[in-house]
Short mmCIF file of C-alpha atoms in Angstrom, two decimals:
data_model
loop_
_atom_site.label_atom_id
_atom_site.label_comp_id
_atom_site.label_asym_id
_atom_site.label_seq_id
_atom_site.Cartn_x
_atom_site.Cartn_y
_atom_site.Cartn_z
CA MET A 13 150.55 2.88 82.05
CA ASN A 14 148.81 2.48 84.32
CA MET A 15 147.94 6.22 85.09
CA LEU A 16 146.75 6.58 80.99
CA TYR A 17 143.74 3.92 82.09
CA ILE A 18 142.79 7.32 84.20
CA LEU A 19 144.34 10.01 82.11
CA VAL A 20 142.66 9.33 78.46
CA PRO A 21 138.95 9.27 80.10
CA LEU A 22 139.82 11.75 82.42
CA ALA A 23 140.13 14.45 79.61
CA LEU A 24 137.40 12.82 77.21
CA MET A 25 135.14 13.80 79.97
CA VAL A 26 136.83 16.57 80.05
CA LEU A 27 136.05 17.76 76.10
CA VAL A 28 132.67 16.71 76.42
CA LEU A 29 132.14 19.22 79.61
CA ALA A 30 133.19 22.33 77.29
CA VAL A 31 131.73 20.92 74.59
CA ALA A 32 128.49 21.42 75.83
CA ALA A 33 129.30 24.32 77.35
CA LEU A 34 130.16 26.09 74.30
CA LEU A 35 126.48 24.48 72.55
CA TRP A 36 125.21 26.02 75.96
CA ALA A 37 126.44 29.82 75.34
CA ILE A 38 125.41 29.06 71.83
CA ARG A 39 121.81 27.82 72.02
CA ASN A 40 121.51 30.94 74.81
CA ARG A 41 122.56 33.66 72.48
CA GLN A 42 125.37 34.45 74.37
CA PHE A 43 127.76 35.09 71.02
CA ASP A 44 125.38 36.94 69.00
CA ASP A 45 125.57 40.98 69.74
CA LEU A 46 129.38 41.08 70.45
CA GLU A 47 129.30 45.04 70.20
CA SER A 48 126.54 46.73 71.25
CA GLU A 49 127.13 45.86 74.77
CA GLY A 50 130.78 47.94 74.28
CA TRP A 51 128.59 51.04 72.55
CA SER A 52 125.78 51.62 75.64
CA VAL A 53 128.60 53.11 78.03
CA VAL A 54 129.68 55.16 75.86
CA LEU A 55 125.67 55.68 74.02
CA ASP A 56 124.22 58.26 76.92
CA ASP A 57 120.47 57.41 76.33
CA ASP A 58 119.52 57.04 79.99
CA ARG A 59 117.56 61.00 79.93
CA LYS A 60 114.61 61.41 77.94
CA PRO A 61 113.63 65.21 76.76
CA PRO A 62 110.75 66.79 79.38
CA GLU A 63 107.33 66.81 77.63
CA GLY A 64 104.29 69.19 78.84
CA ASN A 65 104.62 70.52 82.56
CA GLU A 66 108.54 69.49 83.09
CA ARG A 67 109.26 71.61 79.80
CA GLU A 68 107.34 74.73 80.96
CA SER A 69 108.58 74.26 84.71
CA GLN A 70 111.41 74.44 82.75
CA ALA A 71 111.06 77.54 82.03
CA ARG A 72 110.33 79.45 84.91
CA ASN A 73 112.56 78.15 87.12
CA PRO A 74 116.11 76.44 85.25
CA ARG A 75 118.62 76.63 88.34
CA ALA A 76 116.01 74.89 90.10
CA GLY A 77 117.16 72.97 93.67
CA ASP A 78 120.02 74.64 92.90
CA SER A 79 120.15 77.86 96.17
CA PRO A 80 119.70 81.63 95.31
CA LEU A 81 123.71 81.40 96.83
CA ASP A 82 125.42 79.65 93.58
CA GLN A 83 124.57 82.54 90.89
#
């Protein structure tokens, strides 16, 4: 019986900490967008199309950086 005087308040403190952590996560938008992070791995949007002079230099030498032995 004496152990309940320690365990009940301890359980209530753990409950309060869990609710505080949940409220913090909700307020900091941790649950807003669950889909886009998964799709960011699948979609490859890192490359941007070349503009202006870069496009012309690629047209003249499309394999720039490769050694002549690879051709």
